[in-house]
């Protein structure tokens, strides 16, 4: 049964990768990175049981925590960029 | 008893796999960003709950179950937050939520 | 079956790498690099390298992305022009690929237990670890004790790189020295003013720190150790900086403290080695640290892993702050 | 099965060369560093692949293991430290790129050379 889940996860990862490559906006890519992260967590959990090594679950835990930081960092980045753009726009309008 | 648990866990795992797959297809096929997020969130919540729940039943009452519960808890906290932050950032940047096949206005700018 | 999964993941890996190189938008490349890191970590796991996968998880998906984005914020977001001499480069690379591919046919078969790599020192490490060091994680035993010299060198490389970044980025801007006025809008829109990520981020930071400490001190028994723990703890502090702002982070852990972490970690490692000499053994021989050689080994491994963790945390955070504090202009 | 085994090495070769292409052909310095990371990862993959023993498991003793077959721990040790060293050196490279941008106003290699020639 683990195989079914593993294959489903792998196919979903491939689909998410297609979305990441196609875009079209940067936010679509962030979405697929986030999806990819959670899929990796599931994949690692399943592989841990497939291989009979429950101690691999530490890895899944690390991913669940770290992926969030990566996504937040990217978003913070875009937000500050948007803010800068809006500011420049308003400055231009004032002049 | 063990057989019953096994059957429940198999059902959970298969259903989880199905949800993950459906979410993946949705994230690829949906017409614009917000609908794609809607599809992707299925994999992060229902998919994760079912898959990790299925593994938990297999693991029984061990340390591994607690770890799995922690993973599930963190996933359930973080992924909606990430989705929210993503939608918020996209909204501020001017990606419009429109029904139907809205042409994506901003291409990687 | 696992081999098939591996093949599938490797194929995705190649597609990601091509897309990352091909895209002219550098953001997209950095994000694809994040996906690349997730994929390669899953591969490491399938190839039985749990410790390596944990390191890649802690470093690749979080900190690497943050550092690249920090650099992009200070430079440009796009490549300015298409690649010049593209076909010439492609031809050269194609020829080189053929050579490397030809060489792969002489490689020992995948997973062959009789390959030269497997018969040289590895069996000795596997056999002697329970006897001489008695920790369950052989990787930690080799890293910290059998090959302690190597790790000492690596720690000093990390340390030196950290010092180098601090040197480079603490220099003042030559001709464009004027500081850009801090604009109000930027702080109004950032994550800092967003309640939900802020609350969740604050909630998660202690758990990541705790998990980092678990990885640090559980490294003898499961996947983990100083390198991974250092990266995880640094990631936790970076999360704090994202949701609470640079200033508050620097209030909590000032730059001097980070420098002290870097130095004390490297010093701790060196001093454990020197202590070995004073107690009548060789440099980095932990057996003499306690009455019982095995207890001595345990003590030595815990100490030097702590040193590694301190240095890695200090260096990664110093680098992060160095990039974040640089003005955009 | 033969081909499946060698596939890992092929992926290593292709990844190595993708990274190499980015380093030699791209003129953008950040892109070069991205290529360098890919190159690095390819080497990591090679080492870990070489250490795999079929039927083996991760080299960590569990309590209930009877006569386990372990994969080679040595490449894992080397690569584990190399990943952290890799990120530190990449950060150093990025620091240099940032300084170049501040002094030259560009991070495209050919533009920098033009400014130098003047």
XYZ file of C-alpha atoms in Angstrom:
651
model
C 0.000 0.000 0.000
C 2.902 2.324 0.657
C 3.745 1.977 -3.010
C 0.413 3.483 -4.062
C 1.014 6.553 -1.922
C 4.626 6.849 -3.057
C 3.662 6.721 -6.721
C 0.830 9.220 -6.200
C 3.218 11.573 -4.416
C 5.875 11.223 -7.091
C 3.384 11.951 -9.870
C 2.113 14.982 -7.950
C 5.688 16.190 -7.544
C 6.136 15.917 -11.307
C 2.925 17.890 -11.887
C 4.027 20.559 -9.416
C 7.372 20.741 -11.200
C 5.595 21.311 -14.519
C 3.685 24.157 -12.875
C 6.920 25.582 -11.482
C 8.554 25.528 -14.913
C 5.517 26.906 -16.758
C 4.812 29.714 -14.309
C 3.385 32.053 -15.578
C 3.625 34.401 -12.570
C 6.253 34.138 -9.857
C 3.481 33.414 -7.369
C 2.590 30.231 -9.248
C 6.167 29.159 -8.795
C 6.100 29.896 -5.068
C 2.900 27.869 -4.871
C 4.544 24.901 -6.506
C 7.647 25.198 -4.312
C 5.378 25.088 -1.269
C 3.498 22.107 -2.682
C 6.748 20.407 -3.475
C 7.862 20.852 0.118
C 4.786 19.241 1.633
C 4.944 16.433 -0.926
C 8.553 15.795 0.088
C 7.464 15.545 3.721
C 4.852 12.934 2.794
C 7.299 11.107 0.524
C 9.955 10.908 3.241
C 7.444 9.685 5.825
C 6.274 6.948 3.480
C 9.805 5.983 2.459
C 10.761 5.745 6.129
C 8.139 3.030 6.559
C 8.866 1.454 3.199
C 12.484 1.021 4.268
C 11.503 0.048 7.825
C 13.493 2.914 9.341
C 11.190 5.005 11.559
C 14.161 7.145 12.620
C 14.008 8.839 9.202
C 10.941 10.690 10.433
C 13.266 13.320 11.926
C 13.992 14.333 8.354
C 10.331 14.788 7.518
C 9.959 16.928 10.626
C 12.921 19.066 9.586
C 11.416 19.541 6.127
C 8.004 20.469 7.485
C 9.657 23.229 9.505
C 12.285 24.462 7.058
C 10.124 24.610 3.949
C 7.893 27.148 5.673
C 10.862 29.426 6.292
C 11.913 29.262 2.647
C 8.422 30.154 1.396
C 8.043 32.995 3.895
C 11.427 34.392 2.908
C 10.470 34.438 -0.779
C 7.144 36.114 -0.012
C 8.716 38.720 2.263
C 11.037 39.452 -0.593
C 8.249 39.962 -3.122
C 6.306 42.074 -0.696
C 9.156 44.463 -0.073
C 9.695 44.650 -3.829
C 6.024 45.477 -4.399
C 6.231 48.095 -1.667
C 9.253 49.689 -3.308
C 7.442 49.738 -6.628
C 4.333 51.324 -5.178
C 6.462 53.952 -3.489
C 8.303 54.786 -6.701
C 4.977 55.025 -8.479
C 3.553 57.438 -5.938
C 6.738 59.517 -6.048
C 6.435 59.711 -9.816
C 2.830 60.814 -9.544
C 3.736 63.517 -7.052
C 6.344 64.996 -9.332
C -7.907 -6.603 15.442
C -4.680 -6.200 13.549
C -6.470 -7.041 10.305
C -9.086 -4.369 10.917
C -6.404 -1.784 11.645
C -4.519 -2.819 8.522
C -7.596 -2.468 6.354
C -8.431 0.959 7.811
C -4.882 2.138 7.316
C -4.814 0.874 3.715
C -8.056 2.673 2.992
C -6.636 5.849 4.513
C -3.385 5.572 2.582
C -5.101 4.928 -0.743
C -7.586 7.746 -0.191
C -4.702 10.017 0.795
C -2.825 9.098 -2.360
C -5.937 9.828 -4.418
C -6.396 13.248 -2.820
C -2.733 14.108 -3.304
C -2.982 13.167 -6.957
C -6.220 15.115 -7.490
C -4.672 18.183 -5.883
C -1.624 17.869 -8.119
C -3.736 17.636 -11.252
C -5.774 20.619 -10.071
C -2.654 22.690 -9.438
C -1.588 22.027 -12.993
C -4.899 22.374 -14.804
C -6.745 25.186 -13.010
C -6.967 28.472 -14.938
C -5.457 31.068 -12.588
C -3.361 31.456 -9.477
C -6.103 31.531 -6.857
C -7.912 28.485 -8.200
C -4.590 26.657 -8.364
C -3.977 27.508 -4.721
C -7.397 26.129 -3.936
C -6.487 22.823 -5.569
C -3.030 22.666 -4.009
C -4.376 23.195 -0.509
C -6.249 19.877 -0.772
C -2.942 18.010 -0.892
C -1.567 19.920 2.085
C -4.499 19.280 4.408
C -6.724 16.307 3.575
C -3.948 14.464 1.725
C -1.492 14.920 4.582
C -4.047 13.968 7.249
C -5.043 10.769 5.441
C -1.524 9.645 4.505
C 0.049 10.399 7.870
C -2.992 8.964 9.651
C -2.628 5.766 7.669
C 1.046 5.491 8.581
C 0.211 6.218 12.223
C -2.147 3.246 12.321
C 0.632 1.061 10.934
C 3.135 2.364 13.481
C 0.997 1.633 16.515
C 1.690 3.312 19.845
C 5.384 4.136 19.520
C 7.640 7.177 19.471
C 7.183 7.193 15.695
C 3.468 7.929 16.089
C 4.255 10.965 18.207
C 6.712 12.175 15.594
C 4.120 11.634 12.863
C 1.566 13.567 14.915
C 4.084 16.398 15.304
C 4.741 16.417 11.548
C 1.002 16.514 10.867
C 0.494 19.306 13.396
C 3.263 21.430 11.897
C 2.005 20.820 8.361
C -1.507 21.802 9.380
C -0.209 24.995 10.964
C 2.333 26.023 8.347
C 0.753 25.270 4.999
C -2.435 27.330 5.451
C -0.256 30.163 6.738
C 1.987 29.904 3.715
C -1.085 29.848 1.458
C -2.465 32.918 3.175
C 0.831 34.795 2.885
C 1.080 33.785 -0.767
C -2.435 34.940 -1.623
C -1.865 38.155 0.281
C 1.423 38.893 -1.499
C -0.121 38.120 -4.893
C -3.127 40.312 -4.141
C -0.986 43.280 -3.109
C 1.158 42.847 -6.214
C -1.977 43.137 -8.330
C -2.734 39.605 -9.481
C -6.511 39.818 -9.885
C -8.788 36.962 -8.812
C -11.153 36.588 -11.762
C -13.588 33.833 -12.545
C -13.109 31.710 -15.620
C -9.953 31.592 -17.658
C -8.493 34.914 -16.702
C -5.381 35.748 -18.661
C -2.470 36.080 -16.274
C -1.569 39.713 -16.344
C 1.836 39.665 -14.747
C 4.382 37.453 -16.375
C 7.309 36.953 -14.063
C 7.934 40.631 -13.653
C 11.079 -0.756 -6.863
C 13.081 1.797 -4.882
C 15.475 2.025 -7.809
C 12.572 3.016 -10.033
C 11.564 5.769 -7.596
C 15.145 6.913 -7.597
C 15.232 7.001 -11.404
C 12.033 9.031 -11.476
C 13.381 11.537 -8.944
C 16.669 11.800 -10.816
C 14.821 12.579 -14.040
C 12.911 15.348 -12.285
C 16.251 16.556 -10.936
C 17.678 16.959 -14.441
C 14.562 18.795 -15.657
C 14.750 21.171 -12.687
C 18.439 21.858 -13.266
C 17.891 22.626 -16.964
C 14.970 24.920 -16.158
C 17.007 26.702 -13.460
C 19.878 27.396 -15.842
C 17.614 28.287 -18.737
C 15.424 30.873 -17.018
C 16.593 34.463 -17.422
C 14.646 35.563 -14.376
C 16.994 34.980 -11.450
C 14.152 34.668 -8.926
C 12.809 31.752 -10.869
C 16.252 30.157 -10.911
C 16.565 30.518 -7.148
C 13.146 28.995 -6.578
C 13.922 26.108 -8.886
C 17.151 25.663 -6.945
C 14.978 25.219 -3.846
C 13.029 22.471 -5.613
C 16.320 20.975 -6.769
C 17.483 20.798 -3.169
C 14.277 19.047 -2.055
C 14.645 16.516 -4.858
C 18.285 15.763 -4.253
C 17.611 15.318 -0.530
C 14.901 12.756 -1.310
C 17.455 11.019 -3.508
C 20.050 10.999 -0.747
C 17.487 9.341 1.479
C 16.810 6.652 -1.111
C 20.572 6.093 -1.316
C 20.702 5.416 2.452
C 22.317 8.718 3.372
C 19.972 9.957 6.110
C 22.476 12.353 7.677
C 23.281 13.942 4.346
C 19.591 14.310 3.534
C 19.034 16.049 6.866
C 21.909 18.446 6.172
C 20.600 19.204 2.704
C 17.140 19.741 4.218
C 18.428 22.178 6.796
C 20.738 24.042 4.443
C 19.360 23.775 0.927
C 15.671 24.544 1.194
C 15.874 27.312 3.775
C 19.201 29.042 4.222
C 20.475 28.740 0.661
C 17.273 30.318 -0.695
C 17.444 33.104 1.870
C 21.071 33.928 1.020
C 20.501 33.926 -2.741
C 17.454 36.174 -2.315
C 19.484 38.465 -0.084
C 22.075 38.797 -2.835
C 19.394 39.321 -5.499
C 17.858 42.103 -3.427
C 21.202 43.898 -3.559
C 21.863 43.267 -7.260
C 19.493 42.614 -10.165
C 16.515 40.378 -10.689
C 17.074 39.513 -14.317
C 19.896 38.615 -16.631
C 20.344 41.565 -18.939
C 20.946 39.800 -22.215
C 20.816 36.370 -23.779
C 23.869 34.195 -23.427
C 26.580 35.133 -25.926
C 28.383 32.417 -27.946
C 25.667 30.055 -26.882
C 26.226 27.403 -29.538
C 29.979 27.343 -29.020
C 29.498 26.801 -25.278
C 26.868 24.159 -25.899
C 29.211 22.321 -28.266
C 32.045 22.364 -25.747
C 29.755 21.195 -22.957
C 28.267 18.499 -25.169
C 31.717 17.146 -25.993
C 32.662 17.148 -22.309
C 29.400 15.364 -21.473
C 30.239 12.620 -23.943
C 33.649 12.152 -22.312
C 32.146 11.905 -18.824
C 29.417 9.566 -20.058
C 32.052 7.345 -21.645
C 33.867 7.254 -18.326
C 30.727 6.088 -16.505
C 30.890 2.750 -18.309
C 34.051 1.919 -16.361
C 32.425 2.649 -13.036
C 31.717 -0.266 -10.699
C 28.153 -1.501 -10.897
C 25.624 0.492 -8.869
C 25.304 -0.951 -5.368
C 28.019 -3.538 -5.884
C 29.308 -4.584 -2.433
C 32.643 -5.600 -3.970
C 33.392 -2.175 -5.492
C 36.758 -0.665 -4.501
C 35.078 2.028 -2.377
C 33.316 -0.556 -0.241
C 36.249 -2.846 0.518
C 38.907 -0.337 1.560
C 38.336 1.381 4.930
C 34.555 1.343 5.238
C 34.237 -2.218 6.625
C 36.802 -1.354 9.263
C 34.783 1.693 10.375
C 31.566 -0.333 10.476
C 33.186 -3.142 12.395
C 35.145 -1.037 14.899
C 32.524 1.605 15.708
C 30.516 -0.506 18.204
C 33.750 -1.738 19.755
C 35.864 1.424 20.053
C 33.330 4.252 20.171
C 30.013 2.566 20.851
C 27.622 5.082 19.330
C 24.836 3.761 17.099
C 25.322 6.337 14.339
C 28.431 5.294 12.420
C 28.413 8.532 10.412
C 28.755 10.554 13.617
C 31.503 8.255 14.857
C 33.517 8.635 11.652
C 32.824 12.371 11.428
C 33.708 13.278 14.980
C 36.231 10.709 16.056
C 37.888 8.628 13.345
C 38.181 11.553 10.960
C 38.193 14.375 13.501
C 41.051 16.124 11.688
C 38.961 16.442 8.521
C 36.052 17.894 10.402
C 38.315 20.319 12.234
C 39.532 21.528 8.843
C 35.988 21.884 7.532
C 34.923 23.857 10.591
C 37.788 26.251 10.027
C 36.847 26.601 6.345
C 33.306 27.530 7.385
C 34.726 29.923 9.968
C 37.037 31.539 7.415
C 34.238 31.905 4.880
C 32.123 33.632 7.528
C 34.945 36.038 8.370
C 35.414 36.659 4.638
C 31.764 37.597 4.110
C 31.894 39.900 7.128
C 35.011 41.594 5.722
C 33.468 42.034 2.276
C 30.092 43.317 3.356
C 31.040 45.493 6.302
C 33.049 47.797 4.021
C 31.247 51.092 3.408
C 29.992 51.954 -0.072
C 32.734 53.955 -1.773
C 31.186 56.555 -4.032
C 27.549 56.051 -3.141
C 27.808 56.499 0.587
C 24.559 58.304 1.184
C 22.046 56.218 3.038
C 18.681 55.866 1.425
C 15.949 57.326 3.630
C 13.937 54.615 5.248
C 10.600 54.639 3.477
C 7.432 54.127 5.456
C 5.608 52.130 2.823
C 7.989 49.228 2.869
C 7.457 48.504 6.530
C 3.690 48.837 6.128
C 3.459 46.048 3.571
C 6.063 43.525 4.779
C 5.332 40.325 6.683
C 5.982 42.174 9.919
C 2.563 43.819 9.723
C 0.775 40.674 8.724
C -0.826 39.198 11.797
C -1.195 35.553 10.751
C 2.361 34.778 9.582
C 3.645 36.748 12.534
C 1.708 34.751 15.112
C 2.468 31.423 13.460
C 6.128 32.326 12.993
C 6.479 33.310 16.632
C 4.768 30.060 17.620
C 7.123 27.956 15.519
C 10.457 29.524 16.463
C 10.781 27.829 19.871
C 9.827 24.470 18.362
C 12.453 24.754 15.634
C 15.036 25.737 18.257
C 14.034 22.748 20.370
C 14.197 20.463 17.363
C 17.624 21.898 16.560
C 18.850 21.028 20.051
C 17.345 17.539 19.689
C 19.214 17.055 16.410
C 22.388 18.351 18.069
C 22.348 16.031 21.045
C 20.603 13.065 19.485
C 23.208 12.957 16.718
C 24.935 9.951 18.291
C 21.778 7.870 18.081
C 19.973 8.992 14.965
C 20.489 11.207 11.945
C 21.878 14.496 13.141
C 24.848 16.304 14.591
C 26.437 19.706 14.844
C 26.286 20.708 11.189
C 22.588 19.987 10.824
C 21.691 21.462 14.208
C 23.637 24.632 13.494
C 21.778 25.125 10.230
C 18.402 24.421 11.870
C 18.992 26.850 14.728
C 20.170 29.497 12.266
C 16.997 28.887 10.245
C 14.881 29.400 13.366
C 16.527 32.756 14.051
C 16.106 33.733 10.390
C 12.387 32.967 10.721
C 12.290 35.227 13.760
C 14.013 37.944 11.737
C 11.463 37.544 8.928
C 8.424 37.966 11.143
C 9.784 40.342 13.781
C 12.288 42.413 11.859
C 16.053 42.746 11.802
C 16.305 45.168 14.690
C 14.533 42.978 17.203
C 16.609 39.982 16.161
C 19.808 41.909 16.642
C 18.541 43.073 20.018
C 18.006 39.445 21.023
C 21.293 38.163 19.584
C 23.686 41.041 18.882
C 26.409 40.793 16.236
C 29.092 40.485 18.884
C 27.370 37.436 20.330
C 27.326 35.808 16.891
C 31.024 36.496 16.481
C 31.594 35.034 19.929
C 29.629 31.922 18.896
C 31.774 31.491 15.786
C 35.034 31.867 17.655
C 34.073 29.845 20.717
C 32.891 26.918 18.593
C 36.137 26.684 16.655
C 38.126 27.211 19.872
C 36.175 24.501 21.693
C 36.989 22.038 18.935
C 40.672 22.948 19.001
C 40.861 22.883 22.792
C 39.337 19.398 22.984
C 42.166 18.315 20.689
C 44.811 20.031 22.809
C 43.307 18.596 26.003
C 43.929 15.177 24.481
C 47.627 16.017 24.204
C 47.835 17.242 27.815
C 46.143 14.124 29.126
C 48.712 11.930 27.449
C 47.129 11.027 24.137
C 47.408 12.373 20.615
C 45.723 15.504 19.215
C 41.973 14.805 18.988
C 42.281 11.439 20.717
C 39.246 11.431 22.990
C 39.933 8.118 24.717
C 42.091 9.815 27.315
C 39.455 12.413 28.263
C 37.872 10.101 30.829
C 38.981 7.055 32.794
C 37.037 4.725 30.565
C 38.112 5.093 26.892
C 34.569 4.676 25.602
C 33.199 7.282 28.003
C 36.021 9.538 26.862
C 34.996 9.049 23.246
C 31.396 9.916 24.092
C 32.473 13.053 25.942
C 34.781 14.112 23.131
C 32.121 13.592 20.461
C 29.536 15.606 22.384
C 32.016 18.436 22.937
C 33.238 18.714 19.378
C 29.716 18.374 17.951
C 28.765 21.274 20.233
C 31.718 23.220 18.845
C 30.637 22.495 15.278
C 27.065 23.527 16.067
C 28.155 26.828 17.637
C 30.401 27.744 14.733
C 27.877 26.857 12.038
C 25.086 28.788 13.785
C 27.312 31.816 14.271
C 28.640 31.824 10.725
C 25.299 31.335 8.975
C 23.594 34.006 11.070
C 26.463 36.466 10.640
C 26.267 35.965 6.878
C 22.494 36.459 6.932
C 22.768 39.699 8.891
C 25.593 40.933 6.701
C 23.399 40.577 3.604
C 20.277 41.916 5.284
C 21.961 45.001 6.714
C 23.452 46.131 3.409
C 21.557 49.103 1.966
C 19.892 48.855 -1.391
C 20.746 51.665 -3.720
C 18.656 -3.621 -14.502
C 22.155 -2.962 -15.794
C 20.967 0.252 -17.400
C 19.025 1.330 -14.322
C 22.191 1.005 -12.287
C 24.240 3.153 -14.601
C 21.461 5.750 -14.812
C 22.646 7.348 -11.559
C 26.045 7.992 -13.069
C 24.486 9.406 -16.216
C 22.419 11.818 -14.200
C 25.584 12.806 -12.381
C 27.317 13.478 -15.705
C 24.411 15.487 -17.116
C 23.973 17.555 -13.941
C 27.691 18.209 -13.786
C 27.639 19.485 -17.331
C 24.522 21.611 -16.821
C 26.329 23.308 -13.965
C 29.475 23.593 -16.080
C 27.475 25.198 -18.900
C 26.061 27.800 -16.531
C 29.540 28.588 -15.233
C 31.240 28.942 -18.625
C 28.471 30.302 -20.848
C 26.414 32.630 -18.658
C 27.711 36.149 -18.180
C 25.567 36.937 -15.138
C 27.611 36.352 -12.000
C 24.703 35.189 -9.821
C 23.796 32.696 -12.534
C 27.352 31.454 -12.514
C 27.061 30.836 -8.776
C 23.787 28.982 -9.310
C 25.630 26.846 -11.855
C 28.381 26.272 -9.321
C 25.825 25.022 -6.784
C 24.421 22.623 -9.368
C 27.940 21.410 -10.151
C 28.567 20.899 -6.448
C 25.324 18.972 -6.007
C 26.261 16.711 -8.907
C 29.501 15.801 -7.169
C 27.606 15.165 -3.917
C 25.299 12.853 -5.818
C 28.234 10.932 -7.283
C 29.810 10.356 -3.872
C 26.580 9.199 -2.261
C 25.799 6.960 -5.225
C 29.195 5.295 -4.944
C 28.602 4.602 -1.268
C 25.310 2.765 -1.796
C 25.356 -1.003 -1.244
C 22.399 -2.884 -2.682
C 20.220 -4.315 0.054
C 21.970 -2.017 2.500
C 20.487 0.487 4.887
C 21.541 3.771 6.478
C 24.615 3.236 8.689
C 22.882 3.724 12.015
C 22.510 0.796 14.392
C 18.997 0.199 15.651
C 18.297 -1.962 18.691
C 16.555 -4.826 16.914
C 18.967 -5.275 14.010
C 20.361 -8.696 13.253
C 23.447 -8.726 11.070
C 22.653 -5.538 9.139
C 24.207 -4.579 5.794
C 25.203 -0.928 5.866
C 25.936 1.468 3.046
C 29.342 3.086 3.128
C 29.440 5.761 5.861
C 32.619 7.462 4.632
C 31.252 9.290 1.534
C 28.330 10.417 3.655
C 30.676 11.988 6.190
C 32.616 13.792 3.472
C 29.497 15.103 1.750
C 27.751 16.096 4.971
C 30.539 18.499 5.815
C 30.906 19.537 2.171
C 27.285 20.731 2.022
C 27.805 23.168 4.884
C 31.174 24.258 3.520
C 29.478 24.660 0.131
C 26.861 27.055 1.435
C 29.505 29.105 3.261
C 31.642 29.429 0.149
C 28.589 30.240 -1.986
C 27.769 32.978 0.510
C 31.321 34.277 0.134
C 30.857 34.304 -3.644
C 27.572 36.155 -3.305
C 29.284 38.668 -1.039
C 31.874 39.304 -3.740
C 29.099 39.683 -6.344
C 27.332 42.242 -4.165
C 30.546 44.237 -3.804
C 31.115 44.074 -7.580
C 27.618 45.398 -8.161
C 28.292 48.263 -5.781
C 31.547 49.236 -7.446
C 30.680 48.619 -11.100
C 26.908 48.977 -11.114
C 26.494 45.722 -13.006
C 26.938 41.998 -12.501
C 27.255 41.054 -16.176
C 30.754 39.830 -16.864
C 31.186 41.484 -20.277
C 29.985 44.869 -19.017
C 32.455 44.678 -16.149
C 35.285 43.930 -18.575
C 34.251 46.888 -20.708
C 34.359 49.195 -17.694
C 37.785 47.819 -16.790
C 39.123 48.475 -20.286
C 38.149 52.120 -20.170
